[in-house]
PDB file of C-alpha atoms in Angstrom:
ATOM      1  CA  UNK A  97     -17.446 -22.906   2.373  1.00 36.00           C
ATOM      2  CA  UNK A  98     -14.983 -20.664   0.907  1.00 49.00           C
ATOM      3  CA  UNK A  99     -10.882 -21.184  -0.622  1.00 52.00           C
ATOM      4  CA  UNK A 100     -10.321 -17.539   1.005  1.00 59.00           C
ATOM      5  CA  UNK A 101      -7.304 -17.583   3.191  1.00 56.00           C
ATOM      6  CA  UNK A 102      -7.366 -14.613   5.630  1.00 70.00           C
ATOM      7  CA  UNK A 103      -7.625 -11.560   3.652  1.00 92.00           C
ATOM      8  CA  UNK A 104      -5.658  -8.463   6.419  1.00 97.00           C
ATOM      9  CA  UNK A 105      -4.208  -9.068   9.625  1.00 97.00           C
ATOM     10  CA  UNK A 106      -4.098  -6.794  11.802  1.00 97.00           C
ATOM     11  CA  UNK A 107      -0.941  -6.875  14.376  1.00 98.00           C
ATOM     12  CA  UNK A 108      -1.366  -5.779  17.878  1.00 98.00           C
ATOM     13  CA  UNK A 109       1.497  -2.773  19.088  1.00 98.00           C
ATOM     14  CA  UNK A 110       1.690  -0.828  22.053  1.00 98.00           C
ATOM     15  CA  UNK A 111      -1.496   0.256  23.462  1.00 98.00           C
ATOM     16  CA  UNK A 112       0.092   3.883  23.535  1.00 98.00           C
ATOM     17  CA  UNK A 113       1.328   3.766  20.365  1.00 98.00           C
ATOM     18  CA  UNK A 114      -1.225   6.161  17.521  1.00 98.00           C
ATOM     19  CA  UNK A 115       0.750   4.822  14.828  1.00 99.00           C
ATOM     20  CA  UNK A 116      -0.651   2.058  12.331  1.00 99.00           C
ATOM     21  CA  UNK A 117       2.192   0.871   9.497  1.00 99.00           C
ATOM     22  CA  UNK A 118      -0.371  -0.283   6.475  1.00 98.00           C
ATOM     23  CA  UNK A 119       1.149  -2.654   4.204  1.00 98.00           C
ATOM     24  CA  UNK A 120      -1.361  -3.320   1.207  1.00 98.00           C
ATOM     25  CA  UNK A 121       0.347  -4.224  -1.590  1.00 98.00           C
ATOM     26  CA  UNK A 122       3.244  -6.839  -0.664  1.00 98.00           C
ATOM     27  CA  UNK A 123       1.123  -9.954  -0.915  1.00 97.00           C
ATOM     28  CA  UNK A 124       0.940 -12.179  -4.003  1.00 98.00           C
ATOM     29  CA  UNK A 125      -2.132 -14.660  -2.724  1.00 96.00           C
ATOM     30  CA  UNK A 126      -4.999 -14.987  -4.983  1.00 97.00           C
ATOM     31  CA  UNK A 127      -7.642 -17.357  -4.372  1.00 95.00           C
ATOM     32  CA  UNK A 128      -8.845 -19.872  -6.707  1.00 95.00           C
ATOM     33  CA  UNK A 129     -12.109 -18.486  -7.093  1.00 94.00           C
ATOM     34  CA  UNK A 130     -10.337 -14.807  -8.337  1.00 96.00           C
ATOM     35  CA  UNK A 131      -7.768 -16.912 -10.182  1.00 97.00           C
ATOM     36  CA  UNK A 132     -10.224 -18.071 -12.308  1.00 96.00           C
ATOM     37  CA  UNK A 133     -11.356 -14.982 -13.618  1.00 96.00           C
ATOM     38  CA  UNK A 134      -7.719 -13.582 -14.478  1.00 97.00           C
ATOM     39  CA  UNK A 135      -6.814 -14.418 -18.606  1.00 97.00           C
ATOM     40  CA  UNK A 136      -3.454 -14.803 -17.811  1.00 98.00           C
ATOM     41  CA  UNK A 137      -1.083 -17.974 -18.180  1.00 98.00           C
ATOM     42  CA  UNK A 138       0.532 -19.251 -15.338  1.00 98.00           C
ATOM     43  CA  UNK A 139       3.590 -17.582 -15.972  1.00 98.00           C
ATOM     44  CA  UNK A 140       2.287 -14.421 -17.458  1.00 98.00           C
ATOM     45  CA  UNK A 141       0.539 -14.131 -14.121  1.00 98.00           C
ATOM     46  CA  UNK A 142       3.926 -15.016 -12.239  1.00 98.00           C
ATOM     47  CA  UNK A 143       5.402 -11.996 -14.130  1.00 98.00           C
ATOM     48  CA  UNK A 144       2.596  -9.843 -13.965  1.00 98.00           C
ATOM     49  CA  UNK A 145       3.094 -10.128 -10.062  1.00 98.00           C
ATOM     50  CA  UNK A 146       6.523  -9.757 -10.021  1.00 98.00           C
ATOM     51  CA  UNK A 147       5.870  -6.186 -11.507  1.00 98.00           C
ATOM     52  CA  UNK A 148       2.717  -5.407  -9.419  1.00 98.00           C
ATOM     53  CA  UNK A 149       3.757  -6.540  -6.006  1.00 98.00           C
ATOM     54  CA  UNK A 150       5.399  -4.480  -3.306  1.00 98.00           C
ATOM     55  CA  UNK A 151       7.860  -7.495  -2.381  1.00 98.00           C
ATOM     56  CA  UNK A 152       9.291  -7.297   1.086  1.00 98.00           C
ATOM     57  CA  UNK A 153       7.110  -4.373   2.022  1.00 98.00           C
ATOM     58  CA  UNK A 154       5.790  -7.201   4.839  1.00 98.00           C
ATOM     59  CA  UNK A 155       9.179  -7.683   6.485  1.00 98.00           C
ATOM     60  CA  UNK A 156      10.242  -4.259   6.331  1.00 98.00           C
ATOM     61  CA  UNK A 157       7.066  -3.297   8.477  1.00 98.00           C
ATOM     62  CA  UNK A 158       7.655  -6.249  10.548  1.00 98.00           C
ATOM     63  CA  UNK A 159      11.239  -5.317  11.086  1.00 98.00           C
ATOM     64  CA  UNK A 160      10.774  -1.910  11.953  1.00 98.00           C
ATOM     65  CA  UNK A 161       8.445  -2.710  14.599  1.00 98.00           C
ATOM     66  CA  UNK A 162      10.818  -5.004  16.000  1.00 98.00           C
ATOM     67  CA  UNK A 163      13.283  -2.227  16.277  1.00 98.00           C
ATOM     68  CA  UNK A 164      11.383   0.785  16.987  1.00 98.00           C
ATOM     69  CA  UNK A 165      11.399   1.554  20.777  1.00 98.00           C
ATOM     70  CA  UNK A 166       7.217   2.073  20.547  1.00 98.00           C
ATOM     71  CA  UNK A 167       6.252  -0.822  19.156  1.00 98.00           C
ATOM     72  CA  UNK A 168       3.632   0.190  16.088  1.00 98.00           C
ATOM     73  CA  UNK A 169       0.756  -1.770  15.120  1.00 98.00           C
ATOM     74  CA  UNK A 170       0.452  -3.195  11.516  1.00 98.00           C
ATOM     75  CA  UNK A 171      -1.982  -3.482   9.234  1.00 98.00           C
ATOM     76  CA  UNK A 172      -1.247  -5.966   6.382  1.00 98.00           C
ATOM     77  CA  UNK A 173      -2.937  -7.415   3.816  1.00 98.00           C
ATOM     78  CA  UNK A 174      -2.268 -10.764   3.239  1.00 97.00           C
ATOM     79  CA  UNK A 175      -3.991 -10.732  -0.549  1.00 97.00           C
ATOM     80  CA  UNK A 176      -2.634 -10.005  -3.828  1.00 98.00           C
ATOM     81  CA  UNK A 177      -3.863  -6.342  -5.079  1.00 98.00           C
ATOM     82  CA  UNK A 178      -5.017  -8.289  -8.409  1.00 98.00           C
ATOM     83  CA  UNK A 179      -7.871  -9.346  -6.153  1.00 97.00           C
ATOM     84  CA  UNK A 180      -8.717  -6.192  -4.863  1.00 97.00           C
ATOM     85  CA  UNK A 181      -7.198  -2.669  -4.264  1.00 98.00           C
ATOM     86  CA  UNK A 182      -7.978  -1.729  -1.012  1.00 97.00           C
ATOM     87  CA  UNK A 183      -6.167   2.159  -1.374  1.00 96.00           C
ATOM     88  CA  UNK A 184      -8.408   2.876  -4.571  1.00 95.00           C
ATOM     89  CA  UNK A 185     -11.457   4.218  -4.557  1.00 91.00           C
ATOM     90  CA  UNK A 186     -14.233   2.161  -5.431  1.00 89.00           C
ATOM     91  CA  UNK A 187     -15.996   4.444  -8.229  1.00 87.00           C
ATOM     92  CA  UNK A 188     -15.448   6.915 -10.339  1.00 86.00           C
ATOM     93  CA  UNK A 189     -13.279   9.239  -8.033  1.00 91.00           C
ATOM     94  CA  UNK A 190     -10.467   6.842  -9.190  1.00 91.00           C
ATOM     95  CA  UNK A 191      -7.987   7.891 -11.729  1.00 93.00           C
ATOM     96  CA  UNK A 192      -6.505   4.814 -12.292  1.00 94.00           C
ATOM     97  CA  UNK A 193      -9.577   3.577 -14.192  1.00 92.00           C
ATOM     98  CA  UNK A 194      -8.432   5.618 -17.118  1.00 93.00           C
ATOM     99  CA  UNK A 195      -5.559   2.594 -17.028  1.00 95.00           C
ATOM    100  CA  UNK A 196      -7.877  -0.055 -15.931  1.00 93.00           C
ATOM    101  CA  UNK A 197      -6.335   0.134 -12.347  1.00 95.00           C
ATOM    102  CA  UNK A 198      -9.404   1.186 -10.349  1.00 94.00           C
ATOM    103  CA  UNK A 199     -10.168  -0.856  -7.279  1.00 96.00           C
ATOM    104  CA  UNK A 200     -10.629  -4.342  -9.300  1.00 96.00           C
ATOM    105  CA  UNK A 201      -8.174  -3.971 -12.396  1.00 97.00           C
ATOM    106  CA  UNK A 202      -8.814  -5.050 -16.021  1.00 96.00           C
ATOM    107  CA  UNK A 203      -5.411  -4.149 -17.120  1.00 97.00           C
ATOM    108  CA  UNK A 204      -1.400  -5.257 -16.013  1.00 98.00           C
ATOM    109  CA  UNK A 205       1.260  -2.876 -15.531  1.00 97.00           C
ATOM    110  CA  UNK A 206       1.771  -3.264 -18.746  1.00 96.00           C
ATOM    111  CA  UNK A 207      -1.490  -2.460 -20.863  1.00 96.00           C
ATOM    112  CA  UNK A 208      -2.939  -6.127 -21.176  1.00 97.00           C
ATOM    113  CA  UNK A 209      -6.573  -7.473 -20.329  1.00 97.00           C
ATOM    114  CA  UNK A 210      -6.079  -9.188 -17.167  1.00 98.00           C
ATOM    115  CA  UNK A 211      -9.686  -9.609 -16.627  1.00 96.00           C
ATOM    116  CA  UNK A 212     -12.599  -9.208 -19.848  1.00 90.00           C
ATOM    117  CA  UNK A 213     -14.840  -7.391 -19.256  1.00 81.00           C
ATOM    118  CA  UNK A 214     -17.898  -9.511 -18.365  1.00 83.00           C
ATOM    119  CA  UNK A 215     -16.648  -9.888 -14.824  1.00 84.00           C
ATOM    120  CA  UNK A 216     -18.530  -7.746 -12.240  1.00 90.00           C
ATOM    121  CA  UNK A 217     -16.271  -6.080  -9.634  1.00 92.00           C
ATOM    122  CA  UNK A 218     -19.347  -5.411  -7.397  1.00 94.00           C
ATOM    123  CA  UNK A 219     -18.583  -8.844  -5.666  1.00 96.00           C
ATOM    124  CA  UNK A 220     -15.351  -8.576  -5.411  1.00 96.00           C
ATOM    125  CA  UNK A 221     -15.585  -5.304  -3.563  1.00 96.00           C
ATOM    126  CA  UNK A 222     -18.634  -6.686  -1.354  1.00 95.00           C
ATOM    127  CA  UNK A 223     -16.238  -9.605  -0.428  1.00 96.00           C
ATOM    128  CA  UNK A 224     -12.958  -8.057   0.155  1.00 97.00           C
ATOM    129  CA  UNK A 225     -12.517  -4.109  -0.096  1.00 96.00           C
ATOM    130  CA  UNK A 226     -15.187  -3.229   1.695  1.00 96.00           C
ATOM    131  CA  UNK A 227     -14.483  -5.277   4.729  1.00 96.00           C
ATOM    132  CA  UNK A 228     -10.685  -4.384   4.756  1.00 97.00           C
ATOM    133  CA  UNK A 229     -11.735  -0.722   4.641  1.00 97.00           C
ATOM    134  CA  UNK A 230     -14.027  -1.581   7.481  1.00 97.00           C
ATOM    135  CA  UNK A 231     -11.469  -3.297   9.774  1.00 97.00           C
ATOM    136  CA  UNK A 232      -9.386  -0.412   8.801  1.00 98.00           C
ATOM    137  CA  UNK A 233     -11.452   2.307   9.662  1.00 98.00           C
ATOM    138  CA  UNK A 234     -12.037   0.293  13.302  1.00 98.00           C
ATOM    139  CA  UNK A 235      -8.101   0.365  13.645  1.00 98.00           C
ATOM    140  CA  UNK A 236      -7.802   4.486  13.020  1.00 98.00           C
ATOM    141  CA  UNK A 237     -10.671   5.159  15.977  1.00 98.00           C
ATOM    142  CA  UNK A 238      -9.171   2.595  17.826  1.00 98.00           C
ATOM    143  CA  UNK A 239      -5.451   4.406  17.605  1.00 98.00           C
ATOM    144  CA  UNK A 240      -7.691   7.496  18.118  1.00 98.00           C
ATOM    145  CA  UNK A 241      -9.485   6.247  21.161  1.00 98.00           C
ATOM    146  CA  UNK A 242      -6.176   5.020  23.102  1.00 98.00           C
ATOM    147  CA  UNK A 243      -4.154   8.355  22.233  1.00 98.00           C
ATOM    148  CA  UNK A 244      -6.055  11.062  20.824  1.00 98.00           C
ATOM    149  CA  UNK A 245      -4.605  10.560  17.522  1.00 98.00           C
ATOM    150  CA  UNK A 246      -3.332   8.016  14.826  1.00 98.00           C
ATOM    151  CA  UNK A 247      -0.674   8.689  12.667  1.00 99.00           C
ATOM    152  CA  UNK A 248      -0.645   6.185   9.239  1.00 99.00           C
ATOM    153  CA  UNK A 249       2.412   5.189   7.575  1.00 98.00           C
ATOM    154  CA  UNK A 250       1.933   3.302   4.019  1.00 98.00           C
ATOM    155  CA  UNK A 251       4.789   0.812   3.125  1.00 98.00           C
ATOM    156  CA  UNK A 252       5.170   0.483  -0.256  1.00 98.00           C
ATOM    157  CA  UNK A 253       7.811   0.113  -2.664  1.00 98.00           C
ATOM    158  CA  UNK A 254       8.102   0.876  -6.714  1.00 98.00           C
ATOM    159  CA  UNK A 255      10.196   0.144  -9.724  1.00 98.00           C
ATOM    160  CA  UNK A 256      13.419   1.538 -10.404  1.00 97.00           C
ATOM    161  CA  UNK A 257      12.167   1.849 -14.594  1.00 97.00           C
ATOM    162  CA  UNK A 258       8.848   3.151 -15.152  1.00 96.00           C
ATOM    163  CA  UNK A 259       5.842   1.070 -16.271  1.00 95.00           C
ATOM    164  CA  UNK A 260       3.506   1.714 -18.682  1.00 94.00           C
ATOM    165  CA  UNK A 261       0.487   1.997 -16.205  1.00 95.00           C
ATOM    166  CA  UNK A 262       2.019   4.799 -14.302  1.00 95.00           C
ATOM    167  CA  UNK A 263       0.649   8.389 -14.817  1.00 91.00           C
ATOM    168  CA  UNK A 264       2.759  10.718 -12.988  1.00 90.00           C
ATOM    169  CA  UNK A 265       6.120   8.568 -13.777  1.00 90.00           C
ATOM    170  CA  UNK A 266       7.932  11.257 -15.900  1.00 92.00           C
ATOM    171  CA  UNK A 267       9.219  13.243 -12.551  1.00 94.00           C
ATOM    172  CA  UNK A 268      12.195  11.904  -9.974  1.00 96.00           C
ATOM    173  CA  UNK A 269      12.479   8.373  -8.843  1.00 98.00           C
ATOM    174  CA  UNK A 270      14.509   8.445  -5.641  1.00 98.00           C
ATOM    175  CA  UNK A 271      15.172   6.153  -3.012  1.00 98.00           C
ATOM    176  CA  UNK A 272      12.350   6.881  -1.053  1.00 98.00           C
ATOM    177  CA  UNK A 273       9.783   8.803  -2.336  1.00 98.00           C
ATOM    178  CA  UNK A 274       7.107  10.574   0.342  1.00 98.00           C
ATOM    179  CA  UNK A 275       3.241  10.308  -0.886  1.00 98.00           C
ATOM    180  CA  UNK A 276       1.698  13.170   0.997  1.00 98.00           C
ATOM    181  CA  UNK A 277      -1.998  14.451   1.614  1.00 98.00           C
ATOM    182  CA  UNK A 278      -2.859  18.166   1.752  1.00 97.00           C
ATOM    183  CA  UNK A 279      -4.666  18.102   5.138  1.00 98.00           C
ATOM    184  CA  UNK A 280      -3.404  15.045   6.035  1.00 98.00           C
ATOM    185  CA  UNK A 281       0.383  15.013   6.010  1.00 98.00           C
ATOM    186  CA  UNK A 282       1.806  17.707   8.813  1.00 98.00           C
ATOM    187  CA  UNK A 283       5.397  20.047   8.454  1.00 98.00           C
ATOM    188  CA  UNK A 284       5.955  17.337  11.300  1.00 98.00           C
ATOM    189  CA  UNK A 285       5.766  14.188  10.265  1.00 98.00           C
ATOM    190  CA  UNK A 286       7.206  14.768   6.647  1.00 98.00           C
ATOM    191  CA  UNK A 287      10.416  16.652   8.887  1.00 98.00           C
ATOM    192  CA  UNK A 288      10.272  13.319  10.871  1.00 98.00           C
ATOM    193  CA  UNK A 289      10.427  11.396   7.323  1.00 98.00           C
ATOM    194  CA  UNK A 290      12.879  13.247   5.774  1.00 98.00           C
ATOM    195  CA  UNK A 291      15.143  13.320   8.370  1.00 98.00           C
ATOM    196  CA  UNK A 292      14.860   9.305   9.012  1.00 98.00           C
ATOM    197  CA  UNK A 293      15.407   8.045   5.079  1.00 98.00           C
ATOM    198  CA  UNK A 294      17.609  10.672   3.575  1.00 96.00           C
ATOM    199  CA  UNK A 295      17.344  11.215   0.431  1.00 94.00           C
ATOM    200  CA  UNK A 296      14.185  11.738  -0.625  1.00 97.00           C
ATOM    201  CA  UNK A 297      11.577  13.204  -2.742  1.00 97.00           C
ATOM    202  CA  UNK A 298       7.565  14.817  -2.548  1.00 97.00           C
ATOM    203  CA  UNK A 299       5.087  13.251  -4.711  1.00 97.00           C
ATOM    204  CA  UNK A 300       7.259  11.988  -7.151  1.00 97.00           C
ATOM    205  CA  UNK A 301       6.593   9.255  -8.899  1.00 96.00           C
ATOM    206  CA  UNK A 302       3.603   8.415  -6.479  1.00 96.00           C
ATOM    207  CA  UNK A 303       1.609  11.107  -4.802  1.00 95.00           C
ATOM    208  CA  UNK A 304      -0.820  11.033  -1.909  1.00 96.00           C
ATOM    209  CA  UNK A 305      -1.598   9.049   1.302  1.00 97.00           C
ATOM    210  CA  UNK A 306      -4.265   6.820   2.183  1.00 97.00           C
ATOM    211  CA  UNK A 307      -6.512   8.024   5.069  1.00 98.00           C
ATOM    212  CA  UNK A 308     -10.142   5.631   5.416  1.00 97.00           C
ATOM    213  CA  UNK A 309     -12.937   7.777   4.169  1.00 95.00           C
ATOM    214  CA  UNK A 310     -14.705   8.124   7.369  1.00 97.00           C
ATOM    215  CA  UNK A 311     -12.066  10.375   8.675  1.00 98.00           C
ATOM    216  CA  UNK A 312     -10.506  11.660   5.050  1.00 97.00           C
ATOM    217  CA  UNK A 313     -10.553  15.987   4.551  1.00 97.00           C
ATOM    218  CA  UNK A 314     -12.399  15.967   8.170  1.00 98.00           C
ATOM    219  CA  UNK A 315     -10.234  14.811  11.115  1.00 98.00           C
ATOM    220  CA  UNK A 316      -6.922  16.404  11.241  1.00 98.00           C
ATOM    221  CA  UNK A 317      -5.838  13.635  14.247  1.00 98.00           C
ATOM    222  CA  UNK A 318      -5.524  11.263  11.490  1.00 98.00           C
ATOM    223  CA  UNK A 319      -1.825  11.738   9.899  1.00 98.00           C
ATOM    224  CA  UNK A 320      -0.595   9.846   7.136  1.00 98.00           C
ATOM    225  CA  UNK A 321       2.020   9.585   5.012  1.00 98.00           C
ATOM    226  CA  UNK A 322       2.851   7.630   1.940  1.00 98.00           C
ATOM    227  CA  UNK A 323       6.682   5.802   2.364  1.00 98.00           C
ATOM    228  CA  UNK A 324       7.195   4.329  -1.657  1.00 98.00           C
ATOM    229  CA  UNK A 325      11.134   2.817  -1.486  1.00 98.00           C
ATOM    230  CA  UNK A 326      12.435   2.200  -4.857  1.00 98.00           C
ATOM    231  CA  UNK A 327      13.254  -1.762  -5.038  1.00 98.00           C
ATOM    232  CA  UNK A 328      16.619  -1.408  -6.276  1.00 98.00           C
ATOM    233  CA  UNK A 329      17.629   0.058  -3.270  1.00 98.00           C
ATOM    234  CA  UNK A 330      16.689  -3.590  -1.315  1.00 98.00           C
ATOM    235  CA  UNK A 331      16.396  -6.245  -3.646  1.00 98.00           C
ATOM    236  CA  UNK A 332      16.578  -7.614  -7.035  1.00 98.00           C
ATOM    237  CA  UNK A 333      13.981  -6.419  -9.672  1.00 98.00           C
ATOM    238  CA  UNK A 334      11.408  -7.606 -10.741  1.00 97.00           C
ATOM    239  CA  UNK A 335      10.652 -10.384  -8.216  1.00 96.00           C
ATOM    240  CA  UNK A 336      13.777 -11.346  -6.680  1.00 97.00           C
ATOM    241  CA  UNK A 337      15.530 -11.410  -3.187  1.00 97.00           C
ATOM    242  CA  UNK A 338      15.500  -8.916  -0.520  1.00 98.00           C
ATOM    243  CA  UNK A 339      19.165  -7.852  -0.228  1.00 97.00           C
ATOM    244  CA  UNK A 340      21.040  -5.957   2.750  1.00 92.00           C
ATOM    245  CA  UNK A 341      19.394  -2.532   2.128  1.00 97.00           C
ATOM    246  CA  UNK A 342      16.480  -4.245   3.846  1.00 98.00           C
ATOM    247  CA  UNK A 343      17.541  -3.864   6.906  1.00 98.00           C
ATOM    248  CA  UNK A 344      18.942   0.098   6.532  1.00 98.00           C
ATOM    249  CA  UNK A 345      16.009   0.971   5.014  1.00 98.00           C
ATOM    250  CA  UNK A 346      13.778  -1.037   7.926  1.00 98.00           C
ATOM    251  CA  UNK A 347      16.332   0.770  11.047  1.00 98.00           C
ATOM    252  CA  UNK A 348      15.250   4.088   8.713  1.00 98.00           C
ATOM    253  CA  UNK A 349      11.377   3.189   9.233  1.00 98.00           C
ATOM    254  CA  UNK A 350      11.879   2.198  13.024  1.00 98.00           C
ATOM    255  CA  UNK A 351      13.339   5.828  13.354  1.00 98.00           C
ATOM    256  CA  UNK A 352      10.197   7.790  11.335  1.00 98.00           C
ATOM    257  CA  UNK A 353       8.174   5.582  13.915  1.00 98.00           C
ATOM    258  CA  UNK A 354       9.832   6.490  16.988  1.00 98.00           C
ATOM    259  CA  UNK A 355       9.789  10.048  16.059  1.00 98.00           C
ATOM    260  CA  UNK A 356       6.016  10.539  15.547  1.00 98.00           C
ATOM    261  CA  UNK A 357       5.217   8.194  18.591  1.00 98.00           C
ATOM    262  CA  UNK A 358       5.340  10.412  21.426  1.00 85.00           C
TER     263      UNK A 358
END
């Protein structure tokens, strides 16, 4: 037996679509099992994932698809990233372990232990990253199978102040700021992004784009791109309400969609 809800879903679109919207971080699920390693209070841990979580990411993705004229498939996971990050990498590659922020984190946004050090993240990744990359990976050849290519749009979102945990926070933080990958990330689909949100910037605060490792720096059919909306722009920080912007900013992602669909 296990108290694991459903860790990803993955959300059927049109079987011509390539284009996967991946929505990792908007959860704020943790199982009691995890729980039970985290230090924090109650309440610390209620503001510690007020901070951490992309809130809303979810229903922007879902909205968009519901708008966009090729309906996208989504990939969501339906997990806190306090249990697992499934966009890190799972060693040493990762720079966020200089802040504690590797795949299984030690540390809040804000410097704190969230976990001591005793606790072994090789189970953790066992029983939740490495399956989501898995299913993950199966989605990509599966977009690539049907059409040839897959094209994979991150919805995230980030804090209008920056946190202590961040390491490239000292540049621009605009509305919507476009994570993009050297091989990855075409002239096309960043001319498709920049033309659908506006105002936007490259790489700044947040840079790159997740591709699965089986395909990452070898198969230029997989796209991806990195969407990071600034909260303020949709709801109240930290925490709070989705507002109106919501559904501007989820007509804007319907439109990137549309554009690289064809």
């Amino acid at each position: 037996m296990t108290d694991d809800p459903q860790s990803f879903d993955v959300l059927p679109g049109a079987g011509h679509s390539p284009v996967i919207l991946h929505v990792p971080h908007s959860a704020r699920e943790i199982p009691p099992s995890v729980r039970a390693d985290i230090l924090l209070g109650d309440d610390e841990l209620a503001r510690e994932l007020d901070h951490i979580t992309d809130a809303h990411t979810a229903q922007i993705a879902e909205a968009a698809a519901g708008a966009a004229g090729v309906v996208p498939w989504r990939f969501v996971n339906r997990l806190s990233r306090l249990v697992v990050d499934p966009e890190r990498f799972p060693d040493e590659r990762e720079e966020m372990r200089a802040v504690g922020m590797g795949a299984v984190y030690t540390r809040t946004t804000h410097g704190a232990v969230l976990r001591s050090g005793d606790v072994e993240a090789g189970p953790l990744i066992q029983r939740y990253f490495l399956p989501y990359a898995r299913a993950m990976t199966q989605a990509v050849a599966d977009r690539l199978a049907a059409t040839g290519r897959a094209v994979i749009i991150d919805v995230h979102s980030y804090p209008r102040a920056r946190l202590p945990y961040e390491l490239h926070g000292e540049g621009p933080r605009p509305p919507v700021c476009l994570g993009t990958d050297s091989f990855h990330t075409s002239p096309g689909l960043l001319d498709a992004a920049r033309r659908a949100f506006g105002e936007t910037e490259l790489d700044s605060p947040f840079r790159g784009a997740y591709v699965p490792l089986e395909f990452y720096g070898t198969d230029p059919r997989v796209e991806a791109l990195m969407v990071e909306i600034r909260r303020d722009t949709y709801m109240t920080e930290p925490g709070g309400l989705a507002g109106p912007g919501l559904e501007r900013l989820a007509a804007a992602l319907a439109r990137l969609v549309d554009a690289v669909s064809g």
